[in-house]
mmCIF file of C-alpha atoms and ligand atoms in Angstrom:
data_model
loop_
_atom_site.group_PDB
_atom_site.id
_atom_site.type_symbol
_atom_site.label_atom_id
_atom_site.label_comp_id
_atom_site.label_asym_id
_atom_site.label_seq_id
_atom_site.Cartn_x
_atom_site.Cartn_y
_atom_site.Cartn_z
ATOM 1 C CA MET A 180 31.128 -11.706 0.989
ATOM 2 C CA LYS A 181 29.961 -10.795 4.464
ATOM 3 C CA ILE A 182 26.804 -8.733 4.235
ATOM 4 C CA ALA A 183 25.763 -6.372 7.014
ATOM 5 C CA LYS A 184 23.464 -8.027 9.533
ATOM 6 C CA ARG A 185 20.805 -5.364 9.079
ATOM 7 C CA VAL A 186 20.300 -6.594 5.509
ATOM 8 C CA SER A 187 20.843 -10.313 5.972
ATOM 9 C CA GLN A 188 17.943 -10.397 8.468
ATOM 10 C CA VAL A 189 15.595 -8.968 5.886
ATOM 11 C CA THR A 190 13.474 -10.994 3.444
ATOM 12 C CA PRO A 191 13.468 -9.801 -0.187
ATOM 13 C CA SER A 192 10.146 -8.420 -1.442
ATOM 14 C CA LEU A 193 8.067 -11.346 -2.680
ATOM 15 C CA THR A 194 5.503 -9.100 -4.399
ATOM 16 C CA LEU A 195 8.248 -7.641 -6.562
ATOM 17 C CA ALA A 196 9.922 -11.031 -7.113
ATOM 18 C CA ILE A 197 6.725 -12.751 -8.263
ATOM 19 C CA ASP A 198 5.656 -9.785 -10.365
ATOM 20 C CA THR A 199 9.059 -9.723 -12.072
ATOM 21 C CA LYS A 200 8.856 -13.456 -12.737
ATOM 22 C CA ALA A 201 5.314 -13.193 -14.119
ATOM 23 C CA LYS A 202 6.269 -10.291 -16.396
ATOM 24 C CA ALA A 203 9.349 -12.195 -17.648
ATOM 25 C CA MET A 204 7.197 -15.273 -18.404
ATOM 26 C CA LYS A 205 4.762 -13.072 -20.310
ATOM 27 C CA ALA A 206 7.623 -11.511 -22.277
ATOM 28 C CA GLU A 207 8.714 -15.033 -23.249
ATOM 29 C CA GLY A 208 5.273 -15.560 -24.745
ATOM 30 C CA ILE A 209 3.905 -17.735 -21.940
ATOM 31 C CA ASP A 210 0.172 -17.336 -21.513
ATOM 32 C CA ILE A 211 0.147 -16.241 -17.870
ATOM 33 C CA CYS A 212 -2.614 -14.724 -15.753
ATOM 34 C CA SER A 213 -0.930 -12.503 -13.210
ATOM 35 C CA PHE A 214 -2.699 -11.312 -10.092
ATOM 36 C CA SER A 215 0.582 -10.561 -8.360
ATOM 37 C CA ALA A 216 1.661 -6.959 -7.743
ATOM 38 C CA GLY A 217 -0.938 -4.329 -7.018
ATOM 39 C CA GLU A 218 -0.382 -2.386 -10.213
ATOM 40 C CA PRO A 219 -3.295 -0.735 -12.053
ATOM 41 C CA ASN A 220 -3.276 -1.996 -15.646
ATOM 42 C CA PHE A 221 -4.386 1.406 -16.956
ATOM 43 C CA GLU A 222 -2.094 3.807 -18.760
ATOM 44 C CA THR A 223 -1.265 6.909 -16.737
ATOM 45 C CA PRO A 224 -3.970 9.417 -17.814
ATOM 46 C CA GLU A 225 -2.959 11.454 -20.842
ATOM 47 C CA HIS A 226 -3.032 14.904 -19.208
ATOM 48 C CA ILE A 227 -0.531 13.702 -16.605
ATOM 49 C CA ARG A 228 1.815 12.284 -19.245
ATOM 50 C CA THR A 229 1.505 15.505 -21.262
ATOM 51 C CA ALA A 230 2.421 17.625 -18.248
ATOM 52 C CA ALA A 231 5.570 15.567 -17.655
ATOM 53 C CA LYS A 232 6.543 15.763 -21.337
ATOM 54 C CA GLN A 233 6.056 19.540 -21.316
ATOM 55 C CA ALA A 234 8.144 19.779 -18.155
ATOM 56 C CA LEU A 235 10.940 17.892 -19.942
ATOM 57 C CA ASP A 236 10.736 20.277 -22.881
ATOM 58 C CA GLN A 237 10.731 23.261 -20.537
ATOM 59 C CA GLY A 238 14.009 22.172 -19.001
ATOM 60 C CA LYS A 239 12.674 20.686 -15.761
ATOM 61 C CA THR A 240 15.599 18.346 -15.961
ATOM 62 C CA ARG A 241 17.826 19.704 -13.184
ATOM 63 C CA TYR A 242 18.346 19.011 -9.517
ATOM 64 C CA GLY A 243 15.572 20.371 -7.366
ATOM 65 C CA PRO A 244 15.087 20.758 -3.611
ATOM 66 C CA ALA A 245 15.506 17.413 -1.789
ATOM 67 C CA ALA A 246 12.075 17.746 -0.169
ATOM 68 C CA GLY A 247 10.375 18.223 -3.540
ATOM 69 C CA GLU A 248 9.254 20.936 -5.954
ATOM 70 C CA PRO A 249 7.595 23.721 -3.923
ATOM 71 C CA LYS A 250 4.588 23.700 -6.252
ATOM 72 C CA LEU A 251 4.023 19.986 -5.713
ATOM 73 C CA ARG A 252 4.454 20.236 -1.946
ATOM 74 C CA ALA A 253 1.852 23.013 -1.920
ATOM 75 C CA ALA A 254 -0.535 21.000 -4.123
ATOM 76 C CA ILE A 255 -0.227 17.956 -1.838
ATOM 77 C CA ALA A 256 -0.836 20.077 1.279
ATOM 78 C CA HIS A 257 -3.876 21.610 -0.405
ATOM 79 C CA LYS A 258 -5.250 18.151 -1.259
ATOM 80 C CA LEU A 259 -4.714 16.952 2.322
ATOM 81 C CA GLN A 260 -6.453 20.043 3.699
ATOM 82 C CA GLN A 261 -9.419 19.902 1.337
ATOM 83 C CA GLU A 262 -10.023 16.171 0.990
ATOM 84 C CA ASN A 263 -8.660 14.723 4.207
ATOM 85 C CA HIS A 264 -9.235 17.654 6.596
ATOM 86 C CA LEU A 265 -5.611 17.547 7.699
ATOM 87 C CA PRO A 266 -4.199 21.016 8.402
ATOM 88 C CA TYR A 267 -0.829 20.533 6.681
ATOM 89 C CA ASN A 268 1.116 23.290 4.944
ATOM 90 C CA ALA A 269 3.586 22.828 2.094
ATOM 91 C CA GLU A 270 6.455 22.793 4.589
ATOM 92 C CA ASN A 271 4.963 19.634 6.197
ATOM 93 C CA ILE A 272 5.352 17.642 2.971
ATOM 94 C CA VAL A 273 8.313 15.655 1.651
ATOM 95 C CA VAL A 274 8.062 14.268 -1.883
ATOM 96 C CA THR A 275 9.561 10.780 -1.987
ATOM 97 C CA ASN A 276 10.355 8.032 -4.492
ATOM 98 C CA GLY A 277 6.970 6.403 -4.078
ATOM 99 C CA GLY A 278 4.987 5.606 -0.959
ATOM 100 C CA LYS A 279 7.439 2.856 -0.061
ATOM 101 C CA HIS A 280 10.304 5.318 0.157
ATOM 102 C CA SER A 281 8.344 7.666 2.403
ATOM 103 C CA LEU A 282 7.774 4.827 4.876
ATOM 104 C CA PHE A 283 11.386 3.713 4.696
ATOM 105 C CA ASN A 284 12.616 7.242 5.368
ATOM 106 C CA LEU A 285 10.178 7.563 8.234
ATOM 107 C CA MET A 286 11.503 4.412 9.915
ATOM 108 C CA LEU A 287 15.063 5.598 9.461
ATOM 109 C CA ALA A 288 14.263 9.022 10.887
ATOM 110 C CA LEU A 289 12.231 7.804 13.849
ATOM 111 C CA ILE A 290 13.251 4.358 15.009
ATOM 112 C CA GLU A 291 16.181 3.698 17.324
ATOM 113 C CA PRO A 292 17.627 0.227 17.925
ATOM 114 C CA GLY A 293 15.156 -1.706 20.084
ATOM 115 C CA ASP A 294 12.193 0.606 19.487
ATOM 116 C CA GLU A 295 9.025 -1.376 18.888
ATOM 117 C CA VAL A 296 6.644 -0.756 16.015
ATOM 118 C CA ILE A 297 3.194 -2.360 16.232
ATOM 119 C CA ILE A 298 1.965 -3.826 12.948
ATOM 120 C CA PRO A 299 -1.369 -5.656 12.649
ATOM 121 C CA ALA A 300 -1.208 -8.811 10.501
ATOM 122 C CA PRO A 301 -2.014 -9.380 7.681
ATOM 123 C CA TYR A 302 0.301 -6.504 6.757
ATOM 124 C CA TRP A 303 1.944 -5.196 3.624
ATOM 125 C CA LEU A 304 5.127 -7.183 3.492
ATOM 126 C CA SER A 305 7.553 -4.264 3.513
ATOM 127 C CA TYR A 306 6.497 -2.782 6.874
ATOM 128 C CA PRO A 307 8.312 -5.250 9.157
ATOM 129 C CA GLU A 308 11.374 -5.332 6.916
ATOM 130 C CA MET A 309 11.660 -1.542 6.956
ATOM 131 C CA VAL A 310 11.465 -1.576 10.740
ATOM 132 C CA LYS A 311 14.246 -4.174 10.839
ATOM 133 C CA LEU A 312 16.386 -2.148 8.442
ATOM 134 C CA ALA A 313 16.052 0.724 10.905
ATOM 135 C CA GLU A 314 17.140 -1.733 13.644
ATOM 136 C CA GLY A 315 13.798 -1.590 15.373
ATOM 137 C CA THR A 316 11.580 -4.487 16.406
ATOM 138 C CA PRO A 317 8.354 -5.184 14.530
ATOM 139 C CA VAL A 318 5.634 -6.332 16.941
ATOM 140 C CA ILE A 319 3.098 -8.274 14.918
ATOM 141 C CA VAL A 320 -0.490 -8.449 16.189
ATOM 142 C CA PRO A 321 -2.517 -11.140 14.394
ATOM 143 C CA THR A 322 -6.074 -10.470 13.297
ATOM 144 C CA ASP A 323 -8.555 -12.800 11.575
ATOM 145 C CA ALA A 324 -11.623 -12.908 9.385
ATOM 146 C CA ALA A 325 -13.904 -12.738 12.447
ATOM 147 C CA SER A 326 -12.714 -9.203 13.256
ATOM 148 C CA GLY A 327 -12.620 -8.252 9.567
ATOM 149 C CA TYR A 328 -8.802 -8.542 9.734
ATOM 150 C CA LYS A 329 -8.759 -5.359 11.839
ATOM 151 C CA ILE A 330 -6.951 -4.778 15.110
ATOM 152 C CA THR A 331 -9.184 -3.913 18.059
ATOM 153 C CA PRO A 332 -8.345 -1.122 20.524
ATOM 154 C CA ASP A 333 -7.849 -3.787 23.224
ATOM 155 C CA GLN A 334 -5.415 -5.738 21.067
ATOM 156 C CA LEU A 335 -3.506 -2.550 20.378
ATOM 157 C CA ARG A 336 -3.410 -1.620 24.061
ATOM 158 C CA SER A 337 -2.147 -5.084 25.025
ATOM 159 C CA ALA A 338 0.704 -4.912 22.495
ATOM 160 C CA ILE A 339 2.055 -1.629 23.879
ATOM 161 C CA THR A 340 5.215 -1.736 26.008
ATOM 162 C CA PRO A 341 7.508 1.029 27.259
ATOM 163 C CA LYS A 342 9.506 0.504 24.050
ATOM 164 C CA THR A 343 6.591 1.105 21.670
ATOM 165 C CA ARG A 344 7.160 4.097 19.433
ATOM 166 C CA LEU A 345 4.884 3.747 16.455
ATOM 167 C CA PHE A 346 1.697 2.059 15.259
ATOM 168 C CA VAL A 347 1.227 1.296 11.557
ATOM 169 C CA LEU A 348 -2.323 1.838 10.309
ATOM 170 C CA ASN A 349 -3.186 0.877 6.743
ATOM 171 C CA SER A 350 -6.780 1.442 5.688
ATOM 172 C CA PRO A 351 -7.900 0.508 3.052
ATOM 173 C CA ASN A 352 -5.626 -2.419 3.692
ATOM 174 C CA ASN A 353 -3.130 -4.283 1.591
ATOM 175 C CA PRO A 354 -3.474 -7.336 1.457
ATOM 176 C CA THR A 355 -6.994 -7.822 2.895
ATOM 177 C CA GLY A 356 -8.821 -4.874 1.294
ATOM 178 C CA MET A 357 -10.520 -4.172 4.627
ATOM 179 C CA VAL A 358 -11.443 -0.625 5.618
ATOM 180 C CA TYR A 359 -11.674 0.600 9.217
ATOM 181 C CA THR A 360 -14.957 2.396 9.875
ATOM 182 C CA PRO A 361 -14.768 6.001 11.139
ATOM 183 C CA ASP A 362 -15.754 4.757 14.623
ATOM 184 C CA GLU A 363 -13.001 2.138 14.579
ATOM 185 C CA ILE A 364 -10.476 4.796 13.532
ATOM 186 C CA ARG A 365 -11.646 7.038 16.402
ATOM 187 C CA ALA A 366 -11.239 4.189 18.892
ATOM 188 C CA ILE A 367 -7.685 3.497 17.660
ATOM 189 C CA ALA A 368 -6.892 7.221 17.859
ATOM 190 C CA GLN A 369 -8.004 7.289 21.468
ATOM 191 C CA VAL A 370 -5.463 4.579 22.379
ATOM 192 C CA ILE A 371 -2.666 6.353 20.476
ATOM 193 C CA VAL A 372 -3.316 9.620 22.310
ATOM 194 C CA GLU A 373 -3.873 7.988 25.697
ATOM 195 C CA GLN A 374 -0.574 6.054 25.399
ATOM 196 C CA ASP A 375 1.270 8.952 23.766
ATOM 197 C CA LEU A 376 2.385 6.976 20.701
ATOM 198 C CA LEU A 377 2.847 7.964 17.093
ATOM 199 C CA VAL A 378 0.804 6.543 14.234
ATOM 200 C CA VAL A 379 1.754 6.327 10.595
ATOM 201 C CA SER A 380 -1.335 6.203 8.436
ATOM 202 C CA ASP A 381 -0.595 4.614 5.081
ATOM 203 C CA GLU A 382 -3.407 6.016 2.926
ATOM 204 C CA ILE A 383 -2.154 4.905 -0.476
ATOM 205 C CA TYR A 384 -5.492 3.152 -1.233
ATOM 206 C CA GLU A 385 -7.751 5.948 0.056
ATOM 207 C CA GLN A 386 -9.396 6.388 -3.365
ATOM 208 C CA HIS A 387 -10.169 2.690 -3.733
ATOM 209 C CA LEU A 388 -13.412 2.413 -1.796
ATOM 210 C CA TYR A 389 -16.579 0.597 -2.868
ATOM 211 C CA ASP A 390 -20.272 0.457 -2.006
ATOM 212 C CA GLY A 391 -20.269 3.939 -0.488
ATOM 213 C CA VAL A 392 -17.778 3.109 2.255
ATOM 214 C CA GLU A 393 -16.036 6.112 3.833
ATOM 215 C CA HIS A 394 -12.363 6.740 4.545
ATOM 216 C CA LEU A 395 -11.461 8.764 7.622
ATOM 217 C CA SER A 396 -7.901 10.098 7.928
ATOM 218 C CA ILE A 397 -6.979 9.422 11.538
ATOM 219 C CA GLY A 398 -5.148 12.741 11.875
ATOM 220 C CA SER A 399 -8.317 14.685 11.090
ATOM 221 C CA ILE A 400 -10.078 13.734 14.337
ATOM 222 C CA ASP A 401 -8.570 16.403 16.577
ATOM 223 C CA ALA A 402 -5.372 18.297 17.374
ATOM 224 C CA ASP A 403 -4.134 15.653 19.829
ATOM 225 C CA ILE A 404 -4.079 12.858 17.289
ATOM 226 C CA PHE A 405 -2.982 15.168 14.455
ATOM 227 C CA SER A 406 0.223 16.021 16.316
ATOM 228 C CA ARG A 407 0.954 12.278 16.656
ATOM 229 C CA THR A 408 0.149 11.374 13.031
ATOM 230 C CA ILE A 409 2.339 10.885 10.000
ATOM 231 C CA VAL A 410 0.637 10.327 6.640
ATOM 232 C CA SER A 411 2.224 8.267 3.893
ATOM 233 C CA SER A 412 0.775 8.143 0.412
ATOM 234 C CA GLY A 413 1.584 8.464 -3.262
ATOM 235 C CA PHE A 414 0.374 8.720 -6.833
ATOM 236 C CA ALA A 415 0.985 5.139 -7.991
ATOM 237 C CA LYS A 416 -2.317 3.495 -7.201
ATOM 238 C CA THR A 417 -4.694 6.461 -7.585
ATOM 239 C CA TYR A 418 -3.376 7.722 -10.919
ATOM 240 C CA ALA A 419 -1.858 4.528 -12.377
ATOM 241 C CA MET A 420 1.637 5.957 -11.920
ATOM 242 C CA THR A 421 3.448 2.971 -10.421
ATOM 243 C CA GLY A 422 6.632 3.384 -12.452
ATOM 244 C CA TRP A 423 6.879 7.133 -11.908
ATOM 245 C CA ARG A 424 7.922 6.713 -8.298
ATOM 246 C CA VAL A 425 6.268 9.736 -6.743
ATOM 247 C CA GLY A 426 4.986 9.501 -3.187
ATOM 248 C CA TYR A 427 4.937 11.691 -0.125
ATOM 249 C CA LEU A 428 5.118 11.938 3.605
ATOM 250 C CA ALA A 429 3.155 14.523 5.591
ATOM 251 C CA ALA A 430 4.432 15.075 9.102
ATOM 252 C CA PRO A 431 5.318 17.491 11.881
ATOM 253 C CA LEU A 432 8.157 19.837 10.940
ATOM 254 C CA ALA A 433 10.907 18.151 12.972
ATOM 255 C CA LEU A 434 10.273 14.901 11.148
ATOM 256 C CA VAL A 435 10.112 16.618 7.765
ATOM 257 C CA LYS A 436 13.497 18.129 8.505
ATOM 258 C CA ALA A 437 14.959 14.743 9.474
ATOM 259 C CA VAL A 438 13.544 12.980 6.400
ATOM 260 C CA THR A 439 14.794 15.787 4.149
ATOM 261 C CA THR A 440 18.280 15.344 5.613
ATOM 262 C CA ILE A 441 18.114 11.611 4.839
ATOM 263 C CA GLN A 442 16.996 12.315 1.268
ATOM 264 C CA GLY A 443 19.673 14.966 0.919
ATOM 265 C CA HIS A 444 22.291 12.276 1.484
ATOM 266 C CA SER A 445 20.588 9.422 -0.332
ATOM 267 C CA THR A 446 18.297 10.118 -3.277
ATOM 268 C CA SER A 447 18.208 13.932 -3.475
ATOM 269 C CA ASN A 448 15.020 15.048 -5.212
ATOM 270 C CA VAL A 449 12.527 12.776 -6.925
ATOM 271 C CA CYS A 450 12.815 12.918 -10.754
ATOM 272 C CA THR A 451 12.006 16.570 -11.469
ATOM 273 C CA PHE A 452 9.781 16.219 -14.531
ATOM 274 C CA ALA A 453 7.878 13.330 -12.917
ATOM 275 C CA GLN A 454 6.916 15.760 -10.149
ATOM 276 C CA TYR A 455 5.283 18.001 -12.767
ATOM 277 C CA GLY A 456 3.143 15.062 -13.840
ATOM 278 C CA ALA A 457 2.097 14.681 -10.200
ATOM 279 C CA ILE A 458 1.163 18.381 -10.001
ATOM 280 C CA ALA A 459 -1.090 17.927 -13.044
ATOM 281 C CA ALA A 460 -2.622 14.837 -11.433
ATOM 282 C CA LEU A 461 -3.678 16.842 -8.381
ATOM 283 C CA GLU A 462 -4.654 20.054 -10.139
ATOM 284 C CA SER A 463 -6.741 18.568 -12.971
ATOM 285 C CA SER A 464 -10.133 16.901 -13.051
ATOM 286 C CA GLN A 465 -10.401 13.766 -10.907
ATOM 287 C CA ASP A 466 -12.716 12.067 -13.433
ATOM 288 C CA CYS A 467 -9.952 9.613 -14.350
ATOM 289 C CA VAL A 468 -9.819 8.460 -10.724
ATOM 290 C CA ALA A 469 -13.577 7.893 -10.656
ATOM 291 C CA GLN A 470 -13.430 5.944 -13.914
ATOM 292 C CA MET A 471 -10.687 3.662 -12.637
ATOM 293 C CA ARG A 472 -12.540 3.213 -9.345
ATOM 294 C CA GLN A 473 -15.635 2.062 -11.228
ATOM 295 C CA ALA A 474 -13.585 -0.427 -13.243
ATOM 296 C CA PHE A 475 -12.048 -1.814 -10.034
ATOM 297 C CA ALA A 476 -15.496 -2.066 -8.456
ATOM 298 C CA ASP A 477 -16.752 -4.152 -11.409
ATOM 299 C CA ARG A 478 -13.698 -6.412 -11.330
ATOM 300 C CA ARG A 479 -14.038 -6.906 -7.596
ATOM 301 C CA HIS A 480 -17.558 -8.252 -8.091
ATOM 302 C CA VAL A 481 -16.577 -10.621 -10.859
ATOM 303 C CA MET A 482 -13.513 -11.965 -9.065
ATOM 304 C CA LEU A 483 -15.188 -12.293 -5.682
ATOM 305 C CA ASP A 484 -18.233 -14.067 -7.125
ATOM 306 C CA ALA A 485 -16.018 -16.461 -9.040
ATOM 307 C CA LEU A 486 -13.764 -17.151 -6.036
ATOM 308 C CA ASN A 487 -16.620 -17.882 -3.710
ATOM 309 C CA THR A 488 -18.061 -20.495 -6.060
ATOM 310 C CA ILE A 489 -14.811 -22.485 -6.006
ATOM 311 C CA PRO A 490 -15.040 -25.276 -3.437
ATOM 312 C CA GLY A 491 -12.259 -25.143 -0.859
ATOM 313 C CA LEU A 492 -11.752 -21.368 -0.981
ATOM 314 C CA SER A 493 -13.502 -18.737 1.080
ATOM 315 C CA CYS A 494 -13.050 -15.020 0.794
ATOM 316 C CA ALA A 495 -14.407 -12.181 2.903
ATOM 317 C CA LYS A 496 -15.817 -9.229 0.953
ATOM 318 C CA PRO A 497 -13.430 -6.312 1.168
ATOM 319 C CA ASP A 498 -14.566 -2.691 1.021
ATOM 320 C CA GLY A 499 -11.443 -1.208 -0.487
ATOM 321 C CA ALA A 500 -8.023 -1.399 -2.193
ATOM 322 C CA PHE A 501 -7.833 -3.852 -5.137
ATOM 323 C CA TYR A 502 -6.988 -7.129 -3.483
ATOM 324 C CA LEU A 503 -8.852 -10.265 -2.489
ATOM 325 C CA PHE A 504 -7.416 -12.387 0.280
ATOM 326 C CA PRO A 505 -9.003 -15.849 0.219
ATOM 327 C CA ASP A 506 -8.472 -18.440 2.899
ATOM 328 C CA ILE A 507 -6.828 -21.600 1.523
ATOM 329 C CA SER A 508 -6.584 -23.519 4.795
ATOM 330 C CA LYS A 509 -8.987 -26.215 3.570
ATOM 331 C CA THR A 510 -6.448 -27.295 0.953
ATOM 332 C CA GLY A 511 -3.976 -28.274 3.674
ATOM 333 C CA LEU A 512 -1.200 -26.605 1.661
ATOM 334 C CA GLY A 513 1.077 -23.846 2.879
ATOM 335 C CA SER A 514 0.698 -20.668 0.827
ATOM 336 C CA LEU A 515 4.124 -20.932 -0.812
ATOM 337 C CA GLU A 516 3.466 -24.447 -2.020
ATOM 338 C CA PHE A 517 -0.026 -23.485 -3.146
ATOM 339 C CA CYS A 518 1.283 -20.555 -5.206
ATOM 340 C CA ASP A 519 4.213 -22.500 -6.671
ATOM 341 C CA ARG A 520 1.935 -25.288 -7.813
ATOM 342 C CA LEU A 521 -0.676 -22.885 -9.180
ATOM 343 C CA LEU A 522 1.956 -21.099 -11.239
ATOM 344 C CA GLU A 523 3.500 -24.309 -12.473
ATOM 345 C CA LYS A 524 0.281 -26.131 -13.351
ATOM 346 C CA GLN A 525 -2.000 -23.293 -14.490
ATOM 347 C CA ASN A 526 0.260 -20.311 -15.234
ATOM 348 C CA VAL A 527 -1.547 -18.237 -12.634
ATOM 349 C CA ALA A 528 0.576 -15.916 -10.469
ATOM 350 C CA VAL A 529 -0.687 -14.921 -7.024
ATOM 351 C CA ILE A 530 1.136 -13.911 -3.843
ATOM 352 C CA PRO A 531 1.469 -16.364 -0.928
ATOM 353 C CA GLY A 532 -0.110 -15.081 2.266
ATOM 354 C CA VAL A 533 2.974 -16.028 4.249
ATOM 355 C CA ALA A 534 4.588 -12.867 2.864
ATOM 356 C CA PHE A 535 1.872 -10.853 4.619
ATOM 357 C CA GLY A 536 1.996 -12.817 7.859
ATOM 358 C CA ALA A 537 -0.914 -15.164 6.989
ATOM 359 C CA ASP A 538 0.242 -18.501 5.598
ATOM 360 C CA ASP A 539 -3.323 -19.830 5.293
ATOM 361 C CA HIS A 540 -4.241 -17.204 2.686
ATOM 362 C CA ILE A 541 -3.241 -16.053 -0.772
ATOM 363 C CA ARG A 542 -3.519 -12.563 -2.239
ATOM 364 C CA LEU A 543 -4.948 -11.772 -5.654
ATOM 365 C CA SER A 544 -4.828 -8.311 -7.170
ATOM 366 C CA TYR A 545 -7.759 -7.417 -9.388
ATOM 367 C CA ALA A 546 -6.013 -4.360 -10.805
ATOM 368 C CA THR A 547 -5.920 -6.221 -14.096
ATOM 369 C CA ASP A 548 -8.220 -6.601 -17.080
ATOM 370 C CA MET A 549 -11.525 -8.449 -16.937
ATOM 371 C CA THR A 550 -10.502 -11.137 -19.451
ATOM 372 C CA THR A 551 -7.479 -12.082 -17.376
ATOM 373 C CA ILE A 552 -9.724 -12.232 -14.316
ATOM 374 C CA GLN A 553 -12.226 -14.505 -16.036
ATOM 375 C CA ILE A 554 -9.607 -16.856 -17.480
ATOM 376 C CA GLY A 555 -7.584 -16.826 -14.265
ATOM 377 C CA MET A 556 -10.595 -17.761 -12.125
ATOM 378 C CA GLU A 557 -11.357 -20.635 -14.499
ATOM 379 C CA ARG A 558 -7.798 -21.886 -14.097
ATOM 380 C CA LEU A 559 -7.877 -21.454 -10.348
ATOM 381 C CA SER A 560 -11.070 -23.505 -10.256
ATOM 382 C CA GLN A 561 -9.416 -26.270 -12.302
ATOM 383 C CA PHE A 562 -6.417 -26.170 -9.986
ATOM 384 C CA MET A 563 -8.607 -26.524 -6.905
ATOM 385 C CA HIS A 564 -10.438 -29.470 -8.469
ATOM 386 C CA SER A 565 -7.094 -31.115 -9.236
ATOM 387 C CA LEU A 566 -6.302 -31.026 -5.506
ATOM 388 C CA THR A 567 -9.349 -33.058 -4.525
HETATM 389 N N1 LIG B 682 2.538 -2.386 -3.134
HETATM 390 C C1 LIG B 682 2.261 -3.230 -4.249
HETATM 391 C C2 LIG B 682 1.868 -4.622 -3.815
HETATM 392 O O1 LIG B 682 1.742 -4.905 -2.647
HETATM 393 C C3 LIG B 682 3.418 -3.245 -5.227
HETATM 394 C C4 LIG B 682 4.549 -4.164 -4.893
HETATM 395 C C5 LIG B 682 5.253 -3.758 -3.647
HETATM 396 O O2 LIG B 682 5.778 -2.664 -3.626
HETATM 397 O O3 LIG B 682 5.219 -4.533 -2.707
HETATM 398 O O4 LIG B 682 1.666 -5.434 -4.661
#
């Protein structure tokens, strides 16, 4: 069957494919250590589950407004005002089926055929594919360990053409875990304003910060950058709610209207009772977030220390998210071959860097339990020794 070109040009999501494979192997009883998808291994906190169950029992089982439950939109706006210093109101928020869906809708609402979207590499693998699905052109700007895998203002400026519409900022970053400092964010903002571009700030990992590092929402700097900013985020990573599929977009009203129209003809509202769980997540104590953050911080230490003692691998220390992104170039293997062999020989699942635009790296998620991390690092060490 002939498939539309817009889809046939797109690569399927490798994070989802490898995660699905690893979960299927586990279900078959295979002793696998999976560091594949970035999925917190914690249960969704009890008070959030209870709120969703109560919502079900209270009949929150009907269609709702396409842009989301008014109470949730207001709670998200309140959070963005208080925590991120972004002056959004409820009407600036669209509740989406996860952070991924908010970004997809944004691309569809904003990008015209031929519009260029600047994406620093390494990038989360879905960004370029979403741009292509919207018939735009992803413009990939490579970064390396020397610059902390961060784009510089000069690199950004050089990538801009008359066709540039949008810049994708993701800090803390997936897959590198790097966090732009407030000064670096300000310098990027200056270029965006000067060149009159838009920026989408994917802040899904904003709560995953270690060693006292600070997150600055780019839109909070001043009114000029705020009017050019779109925020994408969600509940999956912060509250261990990956399967719930609740995310959001915060944007100027015209864009909110456009995205709501798209949702009105595609998904309609996000699962109504799931939205009540999200309200409870925002309106209750944030102790659960702090507890999970501490667990991730401990795992990061253990995994990073173990990785950096394995000859042939080197890994920069990330300040955020829950990924490590070691360099495998010394092995002489491409990342796909490396990951295939590692899975086959040691039952360890990791994501090849090629999916993120960096074939000389692999990505490991440490959003898993400590025992898996310890056993997995042992196996990775054995694998690396088998290569020499
Ligand atoms: N965003 C997560 C990851 O990068 C989940 C999988 C996906 O949506 O790509 O692992």
